[in-house]
Amino acid sequence: MVFTFGLVFFQLMIMATADCSPNLDNAVVEDPLTMLVKHKGSDIKNIRNWRYIPAFTASLSYTKNINDEEIVKFDKVWTNNGNYYDPNTGIFIAPREGLYQVSTTVMSVDGKTVYVHIWQNETRTVGLYPGTGYSEATANIVLHLKKGDKLTVRGGDSNHPYLLSSSSHYSMFSAYLIA
Ligand SMILES: *[C@@H]1O[C@H](CO)[C@@H](O)[C@H](O)[C@H]1NC(C)=O
């Protein structure tokens, strides 16, 4: 953009000094101006404005047992751009297709283990299985989501149900649109 403007300005300078005829090439002048107007006006959703980036981070504010395939409802919302994550259900619904960075961290209860997976719709993706007692595991993945696809963190095995979070929010879930 800056380069384009610089180039056009340079060309106009040359035209103005070397050629005084009024027949300036309008296409050269109009194109960057049209771009500028579009960026400032109605076309703003096409540029990377943070207000339009689906993004959320939520954590669990209490210790919890989770059953097999039970959705973890991360209740404390830190960021929820566009409100596509619902803390009442624990579900994030992608508002548009794209590549999403998805991450979760879980901590096991003292003397116990916990086992969870990140799910895309009804498909289990990566799993986390931190060791016994106050151990943490983190997964960071990139998923291609279609509009309407759902992201959740669900329990993976009812033999390992102990998820720790407490008031220090050791367990969390987050996702955002990359592009
Ligand atoms: C995921 O589920 C939603 C609604 O439940 C549906 O609209 C979408 O097509 C599903 N995505 C895939 C990839 O199956």
mmCIF file with all atom_site columns, C-alpha atoms and ligand atoms in Angstrom:
data_model
loop_
_atom_site.group_PDB
_atom_site.id
_atom_site.type_symbol
_atom_site.label_atom_id
_atom_site.label_alt_id
_atom_site.label_comp_id
_atom_site.label_asym_id
_atom_site.label_entity_id
_atom_site.label_seq_id
_atom_site.pdbx_PDB_ins_code
_atom_site.Cartn_x
_atom_site.Cartn_y
_atom_site.Cartn_z
_atom_site.occupancy
_atom_site.B_iso_or_equiv
_atom_site.pdbx_formal_charge
_atom_site.auth_seq_id
_atom_site.auth_comp_id
_atom_site.auth_asym_id
_atom_site.auth_atom_id
_atom_site.pdbx_PDB_model_num
ATOM   1   C CA . MET A 1 1   ? 0.000   0.000   0.000   1.00 0.00 ? 1   MET A CA 1
ATOM   2   C CA . VAL A 1 2   ? 2.698   2.472   1.063   1.00 0.00 ? 2   VAL A CA 1
ATOM   3   C CA . PHE A 1 3   ? 4.846   1.270   -1.783  1.00 0.00 ? 3   PHE A CA 1
ATOM   4   C CA . THR A 1 4   ? 1.942   1.734   -4.248  1.00 0.00 ? 4   THR A CA 1
ATOM   5   C CA . PHE A 1 5   ? 1.271   5.268   -3.058  1.00 0.00 ? 5   PHE A CA 1
ATOM   6   C CA . GLY A 1 6   ? 4.980   6.086   -3.203  1.00 0.00 ? 6   GLY A CA 1
ATOM   7   C CA . LEU A 1 7   ? 5.188   4.777   -6.714  1.00 0.00 ? 7   LEU A CA 1
ATOM   8   C CA . VAL A 1 8   ? 2.099   6.676   -7.890  1.00 0.00 ? 8   VAL A CA 1
ATOM   9   C CA . PHE A 1 9   ? 3.302   9.873   -6.267  1.00 0.00 ? 9   PHE A CA 1
ATOM   10  C CA . PHE A 1 10  ? 6.675   9.486   -7.941  1.00 0.00 ? 10  PHE A CA 1
ATOM   11  C CA . GLN A 1 11  ? 4.978   8.907   -11.312 1.00 0.00 ? 11  GLN A CA 1
ATOM   12  C CA . LEU A 1 12  ? 2.768   11.985  -10.848 1.00 0.00 ? 12  LEU A CA 1
ATOM   13  C CA . MET A 1 13  ? 5.833   14.095  -10.037 1.00 0.00 ? 13  MET A CA 1
ATOM   14  C CA . ILE A 1 14  ? 7.513   12.949  -13.233 1.00 0.00 ? 14  ILE A CA 1
ATOM   15  C CA . MET A 1 15  ? 4.332   13.623  -15.256 1.00 0.00 ? 15  MET A CA 1
ATOM   16  C CA . ALA A 1 16  ? 3.893   17.057  -13.696 1.00 0.00 ? 16  ALA A CA 1
ATOM   17  C CA . THR A 1 17  ? 7.473   18.140  -14.330 1.00 0.00 ? 17  THR A CA 1
ATOM   18  C CA . ALA A 1 18  ? 8.219   16.465  -17.654 1.00 0.00 ? 18  ALA A CA 1
ATOM   19  C CA . ASP A 1 19  ? 4.809   16.678  -19.299 1.00 0.00 ? 19  ASP A CA 1
ATOM   20  C CA . CYS A 1 20  ? 2.479   19.618  -18.695 1.00 0.00 ? 20  CYS A CA 1
ATOM   21  C CA . SER A 1 21  ? -0.356  18.293  -20.829 1.00 0.00 ? 21  SER A CA 1
ATOM   22  C CA . PRO A 1 22  ? -3.656  17.884  -18.893 1.00 0.00 ? 22  PRO A CA 1
ATOM   23  C CA . ASN A 1 23  ? -4.117  14.351  -20.206 1.00 0.00 ? 23  ASN A CA 1
ATOM   24  C CA . LEU A 1 24  ? -3.056  12.615  -17.038 1.00 0.00 ? 24  LEU A CA 1
ATOM   25  C CA . ASP A 1 25  ? -3.775  8.962   -17.026 1.00 0.00 ? 25  ASP A CA 1
ATOM   26  C CA . ASN A 1 26  ? -6.855  8.868   -14.783 1.00 0.00 ? 26  ASN A CA 1
ATOM   27  C CA . ALA A 1 27  ? -6.571  5.151   -14.160 1.00 0.00 ? 27  ALA A CA 1
ATOM   28  C CA . VAL A 1 28  ? -3.285  5.672   -12.368 1.00 0.00 ? 28  VAL A CA 1
ATOM   29  C CA . VAL A 1 29  ? -4.745  8.373   -10.134 1.00 0.00 ? 29  VAL A CA 1
ATOM   30  C CA . GLU A 1 30  ? -8.129  6.804   -9.391  1.00 0.00 ? 30  GLU A CA 1
ATOM   31  C CA . ASP A 1 31  ? -7.100  3.340   -8.435  1.00 0.00 ? 31  ASP A CA 1
ATOM   32  C CA . PRO A 1 32  ? -5.280  4.111   -5.156  1.00 0.00 ? 32  PRO A CA 1
ATOM   33  C CA . LEU A 1 33  ? -7.897  6.721   -4.217  1.00 0.00 ? 33  LEU A CA 1
ATOM   34  C CA . THR A 1 34  ? -10.674 4.181   -4.708  1.00 0.00 ? 34  THR A CA 1
ATOM   35  C CA . MET A 1 35  ? -8.748  1.767   -2.534  1.00 0.00 ? 35  MET A CA 1
ATOM   36  C CA . LEU A 1 36  ? -8.401  4.385   0.199   1.00 0.00 ? 36  LEU A CA 1
ATOM   37  C CA . VAL A 1 37  ? -12.117 5.203   0.164   1.00 0.00 ? 37  VAL A CA 1
ATOM   38  C CA . LYS A 1 38  ? -13.005 1.530   0.329   1.00 0.00 ? 38  LYS A CA 1
ATOM   39  C CA . HIS A 1 39  ? -10.732 0.987   3.313   1.00 0.00 ? 39  HIS A CA 1
ATOM   40  C CA . LYS A 1 40  ? -12.266 3.901   5.177   1.00 0.00 ? 40  LYS A CA 1
ATOM   41  C CA . GLY A 1 41  ? -15.823 3.161   4.195   1.00 0.00 ? 41  GLY A CA 1
ATOM   42  C CA . SER A 1 42  ? -18.240 0.284   3.815   1.00 0.00 ? 42  SER A CA 1
ATOM   43  C CA . ASP A 1 43  ? -15.660 -2.282  2.824   1.00 0.00 ? 43  ASP A CA 1
ATOM   44  C CA . ILE A 1 44  ? -14.017 -2.248  6.263   1.00 0.00 ? 44  ILE A CA 1
ATOM   45  C CA . LYS A 1 45  ? -14.838 -5.917  6.968   1.00 0.00 ? 45  LYS A CA 1
ATOM   46  C CA . ASN A 1 46  ? -12.357 -6.931  4.304   1.00 0.00 ? 46  ASN A CA 1
ATOM   47  C CA . ILE A 1 47  ? -9.371  -5.590  6.185   1.00 0.00 ? 47  ILE A CA 1
ATOM   48  C CA . ARG A 1 48  ? -7.916  -7.202  9.256   1.00 0.00 ? 48  ARG A CA 1
ATOM   49  C CA . ASN A 1 49  ? -9.717  -5.281  11.952  1.00 0.00 ? 49  ASN A CA 1
ATOM   50  C CA . TRP A 1 50  ? -9.584  -6.921  15.399  1.00 0.00 ? 50  TRP A CA 1
ATOM   51  C CA . ARG A 1 51  ? -13.293 -6.256  15.987  1.00 0.00 ? 51  ARG A CA 1
ATOM   52  C CA . TYR A 1 52  ? -14.174 -8.782  13.303  1.00 0.00 ? 52  TYR A CA 1
ATOM   53  C CA . ILE A 1 53  ? -11.828 -11.581 14.380  1.00 0.00 ? 53  ILE A CA 1
ATOM   54  C CA . PRO A 1 54  ? -13.683 -14.396 16.145  1.00 0.00 ? 54  PRO A CA 1
ATOM   55  C CA . ALA A 1 55  ? -11.623 -15.068 19.286  1.00 0.00 ? 55  ALA A CA 1
ATOM   56  C CA . PHE A 1 56  ? -12.304 -16.356 22.766  1.00 0.00 ? 56  PHE A CA 1
ATOM   57  C CA . THR A 1 57  ? -10.548 -17.506 25.921  1.00 0.00 ? 57  THR A CA 1
ATOM   58  C CA . ALA A 1 58  ? -12.395 -19.139 28.819  1.00 0.00 ? 58  ALA A CA 1
ATOM   59  C CA . SER A 1 59  ? -11.298 -21.009 31.919  1.00 0.00 ? 59  SER A CA 1
ATOM   60  C CA . LEU A 1 60  ? -12.814 -23.182 34.602  1.00 0.00 ? 60  LEU A CA 1
ATOM   61  C CA . SER A 1 61  ? -13.286 -21.519 37.969  1.00 0.00 ? 61  SER A CA 1
ATOM   62  C CA . TYR A 1 62  ? -13.919 -24.686 39.977  1.00 0.00 ? 62  TYR A CA 1
ATOM   63  C CA . THR A 1 63  ? -12.711 -28.303 40.276  1.00 0.00 ? 63  THR A CA 1
ATOM   64  C CA . LYS A 1 64  ? -14.805 -30.790 38.372  1.00 0.00 ? 64  LYS A CA 1
ATOM   65  C CA . ASN A 1 65  ? -15.274 -34.469 37.484  1.00 0.00 ? 65  ASN A CA 1
ATOM   66  C CA . ILE A 1 66  ? -16.025 -35.045 33.830  1.00 0.00 ? 66  ILE A CA 1
ATOM   67  C CA . ASN A 1 67  ? -17.623 -38.134 32.347  1.00 0.00 ? 67  ASN A CA 1
ATOM   68  C CA . ASP A 1 68  ? -16.792 -39.792 29.063  1.00 0.00 ? 68  ASP A CA 1
ATOM   69  C CA . GLU A 1 69  ? -17.628 -37.344 26.230  1.00 0.00 ? 69  GLU A CA 1
ATOM   70  C CA . GLU A 1 70  ? -19.037 -34.807 28.652  1.00 0.00 ? 70  GLU A CA 1
ATOM   71  C CA . ILE A 1 71  ? -18.395 -31.263 27.403  1.00 0.00 ? 71  ILE A CA 1
ATOM   72  C CA . VAL A 1 72  ? -16.301 -29.132 29.758  1.00 0.00 ? 72  VAL A CA 1
ATOM   73  C CA . LYS A 1 73  ? -18.143 -25.851 30.291  1.00 0.00 ? 73  LYS A CA 1
ATOM   74  C CA . PHE A 1 74  ? -15.374 -23.338 30.832  1.00 0.00 ? 74  PHE A CA 1
ATOM   75  C CA . ASP A 1 75  ? -17.364 -20.772 32.770  1.00 0.00 ? 75  ASP A CA 1
ATOM   76  C CA . LYS A 1 76  ? -15.039 -17.803 33.220  1.00 0.00 ? 76  LYS A CA 1
ATOM   77  C CA . VAL A 1 77  ? -14.905 -15.827 29.970  1.00 0.00 ? 77  VAL A CA 1
ATOM   78  C CA . TRP A 1 78  ? -11.863 -13.603 29.481  1.00 0.00 ? 78  TRP A CA 1
ATOM   79  C CA . THR A 1 79  ? -12.359 -12.713 25.847  1.00 0.00 ? 79  THR A CA 1
ATOM   80  C CA . ASN A 1 80  ? -15.337 -13.422 23.596  1.00 0.00 ? 80  ASN A CA 1
ATOM   81  C CA . ASN A 1 81  ? -15.049 -11.364 20.438  1.00 0.00 ? 81  ASN A CA 1
ATOM   82  C CA . GLY A 1 82  ? -18.351 -11.699 18.593  1.00 0.00 ? 82  GLY A CA 1
ATOM   83  C CA . ASN A 1 83  ? -19.793 -13.982 21.324  1.00 0.00 ? 83  ASN A CA 1
ATOM   84  C CA . TYR A 1 84  ? -19.279 -17.200 19.395  1.00 0.00 ? 84  TYR A CA 1
ATOM   85  C CA . TYR A 1 85  ? -18.341 -19.118 22.563  1.00 0.00 ? 85  TYR A CA 1
ATOM   86  C CA . ASP A 1 86  ? -21.185 -20.002 24.944  1.00 0.00 ? 86  ASP A CA 1
ATOM   87  C CA . PRO A 1 87  ? -20.057 -20.606 28.575  1.00 0.00 ? 87  PRO A CA 1
ATOM   88  C CA . ASN A 1 88  ? -23.436 -22.248 29.327  1.00 0.00 ? 88  ASN A CA 1
ATOM   89  C CA . THR A 1 89  ? -22.779 -25.036 26.826  1.00 0.00 ? 89  THR A CA 1
ATOM   90  C CA . GLY A 1 90  ? -18.966 -24.928 26.459  1.00 0.00 ? 90  GLY A CA 1
ATOM   91  C CA . ILE A 1 91  ? -19.398 -24.751 22.671  1.00 0.00 ? 91  ILE A CA 1
ATOM   92  C CA . PHE A 1 92  ? -17.677 -22.392 20.224  1.00 0.00 ? 92  PHE A CA 1
ATOM   93  C CA . ILE A 1 93  ? -19.421 -22.114 16.844  1.00 0.00 ? 93  ILE A CA 1
ATOM   94  C CA . ALA A 1 94  ? -17.281 -20.866 13.958  1.00 0.00 ? 94  ALA A CA 1
ATOM   95  C CA . PRO A 1 95  ? -19.041 -17.875 12.338  1.00 0.00 ? 95  PRO A CA 1
ATOM   96  C CA . ARG A 1 96  ? -17.089 -18.330 9.119   1.00 0.00 ? 96  ARG A CA 1
ATOM   97  C CA . GLU A 1 97  ? -14.790 -20.711 7.351   1.00 0.00 ? 97  GLU A CA 1
ATOM   98  C CA . GLY A 1 98  ? -11.072 -20.417 7.963   1.00 0.00 ? 98  GLY A CA 1
ATOM   99  C CA . LEU A 1 99  ? -8.007  -21.604 9.786   1.00 0.00 ? 99  LEU A CA 1
ATOM   100 C CA . TYR A 1 100 ? -8.396  -21.467 13.549  1.00 0.00 ? 100 TYR A CA 1
ATOM   101 C CA . GLN A 1 101 ? -5.772  -21.728 16.261  1.00 0.00 ? 101 GLN A CA 1
ATOM   102 C CA . VAL A 1 102 ? -7.279  -23.865 19.029  1.00 0.00 ? 102 VAL A CA 1
ATOM   103 C CA . SER A 1 103 ? -5.721  -24.558 22.394  1.00 0.00 ? 103 SER A CA 1
ATOM   104 C CA . THR A 1 104 ? -6.594  -26.063 25.726  1.00 0.00 ? 104 THR A CA 1
ATOM   105 C CA . THR A 1 105 ? -4.756  -26.654 28.995  1.00 0.00 ? 105 THR A CA 1
ATOM   106 C CA . VAL A 1 106 ? -5.962  -29.001 31.735  1.00 0.00 ? 106 VAL A CA 1
ATOM   107 C CA . MET A 1 107 ? -4.626  -29.842 35.161  1.00 0.00 ? 107 MET A CA 1
ATOM   108 C CA . SER A 1 108 ? -5.236  -33.056 37.112  1.00 0.00 ? 108 SER A CA 1
ATOM   109 C CA . VAL A 1 109 ? -6.479  -33.175 40.698  1.00 0.00 ? 109 VAL A CA 1
ATOM   110 C CA . ASP A 1 110 ? -4.082  -34.186 43.505  1.00 0.00 ? 110 ASP A CA 1
ATOM   111 C CA . GLY A 1 111 ? -3.468  -37.946 43.251  1.00 0.00 ? 111 GLY A CA 1
ATOM   112 C CA . LYS A 1 112 ? -5.735  -38.341 40.190  1.00 0.00 ? 112 LYS A CA 1
ATOM   113 C CA . THR A 1 113 ? -5.524  -38.253 36.410  1.00 0.00 ? 113 THR A CA 1
ATOM   114 C CA . VAL A 1 114 ? -7.624  -36.583 33.761  1.00 0.00 ? 114 VAL A CA 1
ATOM   115 C CA . TYR A 1 115 ? -8.082  -37.347 30.086  1.00 0.00 ? 115 TYR A CA 1
ATOM   116 C CA . VAL A 1 116 ? -9.710  -34.993 27.546  1.00 0.00 ? 116 VAL A CA 1
ATOM   117 C CA . HIS A 1 117 ? -9.833  -34.306 23.806  1.00 0.00 ? 117 HIS A CA 1
ATOM   118 C CA . ILE A 1 118 ? -10.536 -31.320 21.602  1.00 0.00 ? 118 ILE A CA 1
ATOM   119 C CA . TRP A 1 119 ? -13.516 -32.095 19.369  1.00 0.00 ? 119 TRP A CA 1
ATOM   120 C CA . GLN A 1 120 ? -14.494 -30.623 16.007  1.00 0.00 ? 120 GLN A CA 1
ATOM   121 C CA . ASN A 1 121 ? -18.209 -31.339 15.683  1.00 0.00 ? 121 ASN A CA 1
ATOM   122 C CA . GLU A 1 122 ? -18.486 -35.065 16.471  1.00 0.00 ? 122 GLU A CA 1
ATOM   123 C CA . THR A 1 123 ? -14.867 -35.814 15.584  1.00 0.00 ? 123 THR A CA 1
ATOM   124 C CA . ARG A 1 124 ? -12.284 -36.317 18.300  1.00 0.00 ? 124 ARG A CA 1
ATOM   125 C CA . THR A 1 125 ? -9.005  -34.567 17.510  1.00 0.00 ? 125 THR A CA 1
ATOM   126 C CA . VAL A 1 126 ? -5.956  -34.379 19.791  1.00 0.00 ? 126 VAL A CA 1
ATOM   127 C CA . GLY A 1 127 ? -5.972  -35.706 23.352  1.00 0.00 ? 127 GLY A CA 1
ATOM   128 C CA . LEU A 1 128 ? -4.432  -34.587 26.636  1.00 0.00 ? 128 LEU A CA 1
ATOM   129 C CA . TYR A 1 129 ? -3.470  -36.889 29.463  1.00 0.00 ? 129 TYR A CA 1
ATOM   130 C CA . PRO A 1 130 ? -1.452  -35.117 32.138  1.00 0.00 ? 130 PRO A CA 1
ATOM   131 C CA . GLY A 1 131 ? 0.156   -37.221 34.868  1.00 0.00 ? 131 GLY A CA 1
ATOM   132 C CA . THR A 1 132 ? -1.158  -37.853 38.350  1.00 0.00 ? 132 THR A CA 1
ATOM   133 C CA . GLY A 1 133 ? -1.799  -34.891 40.588  1.00 0.00 ? 133 GLY A CA 1
ATOM   134 C CA . TYR A 1 134 ? -1.261  -31.243 39.770  1.00 0.00 ? 134 TYR A CA 1
ATOM   135 C CA . SER A 1 135 ? 0.095   -32.045 36.326  1.00 0.00 ? 135 SER A CA 1
ATOM   136 C CA . GLU A 1 136 ? -0.784  -29.938 33.326  1.00 0.00 ? 136 GLU A CA 1
ATOM   137 C CA . ALA A 1 137 ? -1.065  -30.725 29.638  1.00 0.00 ? 137 ALA A CA 1
ATOM   138 C CA . THR A 1 138 ? -1.536  -28.299 26.753  1.00 0.00 ? 138 THR A CA 1
ATOM   139 C CA . ALA A 1 139 ? -2.536  -28.811 23.138  1.00 0.00 ? 139 ALA A CA 1
ATOM   140 C CA . ASN A 1 140 ? -2.141  -26.157 20.434  1.00 0.00 ? 140 ASN A CA 1
ATOM   141 C CA . ILE A 1 141 ? -3.571  -27.094 17.066  1.00 0.00 ? 141 ILE A CA 1
ATOM   142 C CA . VAL A 1 142 ? -4.675  -25.422 13.839  1.00 0.00 ? 142 VAL A CA 1
ATOM   143 C CA . LEU A 1 143 ? -7.999  -26.618 12.442  1.00 0.00 ? 143 LEU A CA 1
ATOM   144 C CA . HIS A 1 144 ? -9.757  -25.827 9.194   1.00 0.00 ? 144 HIS A CA 1
ATOM   145 C CA . LEU A 1 145 ? -13.291 -25.032 10.344  1.00 0.00 ? 145 LEU A CA 1
ATOM   146 C CA . LYS A 1 146 ? -16.319 -24.559 8.140   1.00 0.00 ? 146 LYS A CA 1
ATOM   147 C CA . LYS A 1 147 ? -19.006 -22.047 9.033   1.00 0.00 ? 147 LYS A CA 1
ATOM   148 C CA . GLY A 1 148 ? -21.165 -23.614 11.772  1.00 0.00 ? 148 GLY A CA 1
ATOM   149 C CA . ASP A 1 149 ? -18.539 -26.115 12.931  1.00 0.00 ? 149 ASP A CA 1
ATOM   150 C CA . LYS A 1 150 ? -18.413 -26.596 16.692  1.00 0.00 ? 150 LYS A CA 1
ATOM   151 C CA . LEU A 1 151 ? -15.389 -26.765 18.961  1.00 0.00 ? 151 LEU A CA 1
ATOM   152 C CA . THR A 1 152 ? -15.538 -28.393 22.399  1.00 0.00 ? 152 THR A CA 1
ATOM   153 C CA . VAL A 1 153 ? -13.281 -29.983 25.006  1.00 0.00 ? 153 VAL A CA 1
ATOM   154 C CA . ARG A 1 154 ? -14.756 -33.260 26.244  1.00 0.00 ? 154 ARG A CA 1
ATOM   155 C CA . GLY A 1 155 ? -13.860 -35.895 28.781  1.00 0.00 ? 155 GLY A CA 1
ATOM   156 C CA . GLY A 1 156 ? -12.112 -38.870 27.223  1.00 0.00 ? 156 GLY A CA 1
ATOM   157 C CA . ASP A 1 157 ? -12.447 -41.639 29.775  1.00 0.00 ? 157 ASP A CA 1
ATOM   158 C CA . SER A 1 158 ? -14.611 -41.866 32.882  1.00 0.00 ? 158 SER A CA 1
ATOM   159 C CA . ASN A 1 159 ? -11.764 -43.732 34.647  1.00 0.00 ? 159 ASN A CA 1
ATOM   160 C CA . HIS A 1 160 ? -9.768  -40.493 34.529  1.00 0.00 ? 160 HIS A CA 1
ATOM   161 C CA . PRO A 1 161 ? -12.297 -37.801 35.273  1.00 0.00 ? 161 PRO A CA 1
ATOM   162 C CA . TYR A 1 162 ? -10.596 -35.405 37.628  1.00 0.00 ? 162 TYR A CA 1
ATOM   163 C CA . LEU A 1 163 ? -10.117 -31.978 36.188  1.00 0.00 ? 163 LEU A CA 1
ATOM   164 C CA . LEU A 1 164 ? -8.631  -29.321 38.389  1.00 0.00 ? 164 LEU A CA 1
ATOM   165 C CA . SER A 1 165 ? -9.082  -25.675 37.971  1.00 0.00 ? 165 SER A CA 1
ATOM   166 C CA . SER A 1 166 ? -9.939  -23.871 41.201  1.00 0.00 ? 166 SER A CA 1
ATOM   167 C CA . SER A 1 167 ? -9.915  -20.136 41.570  1.00 0.00 ? 167 SER A CA 1
ATOM   168 C CA . SER A 1 168 ? -6.504  -20.032 39.864  1.00 0.00 ? 168 SER A CA 1
ATOM   169 C CA . HIS A 1 169 ? -7.995  -21.103 36.514  1.00 0.00 ? 169 HIS A CA 1
ATOM   170 C CA . TYR A 1 170 ? -5.489  -23.865 35.718  1.00 0.00 ? 170 TYR A CA 1
ATOM   171 C CA . SER A 1 171 ? -7.699  -25.312 32.981  1.00 0.00 ? 171 SER A CA 1
ATOM   172 C CA . MET A 1 172 ? -8.633  -23.250 29.932  1.00 0.00 ? 172 MET A CA 1
ATOM   173 C CA . PHE A 1 173 ? -9.877  -23.304 26.362  1.00 0.00 ? 173 PHE A CA 1
ATOM   174 C CA . SER A 1 174 ? -9.201  -20.795 23.606  1.00 0.00 ? 174 SER A CA 1
ATOM   175 C CA . ALA A 1 175 ? -9.591  -20.356 19.853  1.00 0.00 ? 175 ALA A CA 1
ATOM   176 C CA . TYR A 1 176 ? -9.247  -17.622 17.273  1.00 0.00 ? 176 TYR A CA 1
ATOM   177 C CA . LEU A 1 177 ? -9.404  -17.172 13.538  1.00 0.00 ? 177 LEU A CA 1
ATOM   178 C CA . ILE A 1 178 ? -5.977  -16.926 11.920  1.00 0.00 ? 178 ILE A CA 1
ATOM   179 C CA . ALA A 1 179 ? -7.160  -16.284 8.371   1.00 0.00 ? 179 ALA A CA 1
HETATM 180 C C1 . LIG B 2 .   ? -20.756 -29.478 11.961  1.00 0.00 ? 1   LIG B C1 1
HETATM 181 O O1 . LIG B 2 .   ? -22.039 -29.329 12.529  1.00 0.00 ? 1   LIG B O1 1
HETATM 182 C C2 . LIG B 2 .   ? -22.760 -28.213 12.040  1.00 0.00 ? 1   LIG B C2 1
HETATM 183 C C3 . LIG B 2 .   ? -24.074 -28.074 12.790  1.00 0.00 ? 1   LIG B C3 1
HETATM 184 O O2 . LIG B 2 .   ? -24.255 -29.040 13.761  1.00 0.00 ? 1   LIG B O2 1
HETATM 185 C C4 . LIG B 2 .   ? -22.988 -28.371 10.551  1.00 0.00 ? 1   LIG B C4 1
HETATM 186 O O3 . LIG B 2 .   ? -23.649 -27.219 10.054  1.00 0.00 ? 1   LIG B O3 1
HETATM 187 C C5 . LIG B 2 .   ? -21.650 -28.541 9.847   1.00 0.00 ? 1   LIG B C5 1
HETATM 188 O O4 . LIG B 2 .   ? -21.849 -28.791 8.486   1.00 0.00 ? 1   LIG B O4 1
HETATM 189 C C6 . LIG B 2 .   ? -20.854 -29.685 10.455  1.00 0.00 ? 1   LIG B C6 1
HETATM 190 N N1 . LIG B 2 .   ? -19.536 -29.687 9.847   1.00 0.00 ? 1   LIG B N1 1
HETATM 191 C C7 . LIG B 2 .   ? -19.017 -30.765 9.289   1.00 0.00 ? 1   LIG B C7 1
HETATM 192 C C8 . LIG B 2 .   ? -17.626 -30.603 8.721   1.00 0.00 ? 1   LIG B C8 1
HETATM 193 O O5 . LIG B 2 .   ? -19.585 -31.829 9.229   1.00 0.00 ? 1   LIG B O5 1
#
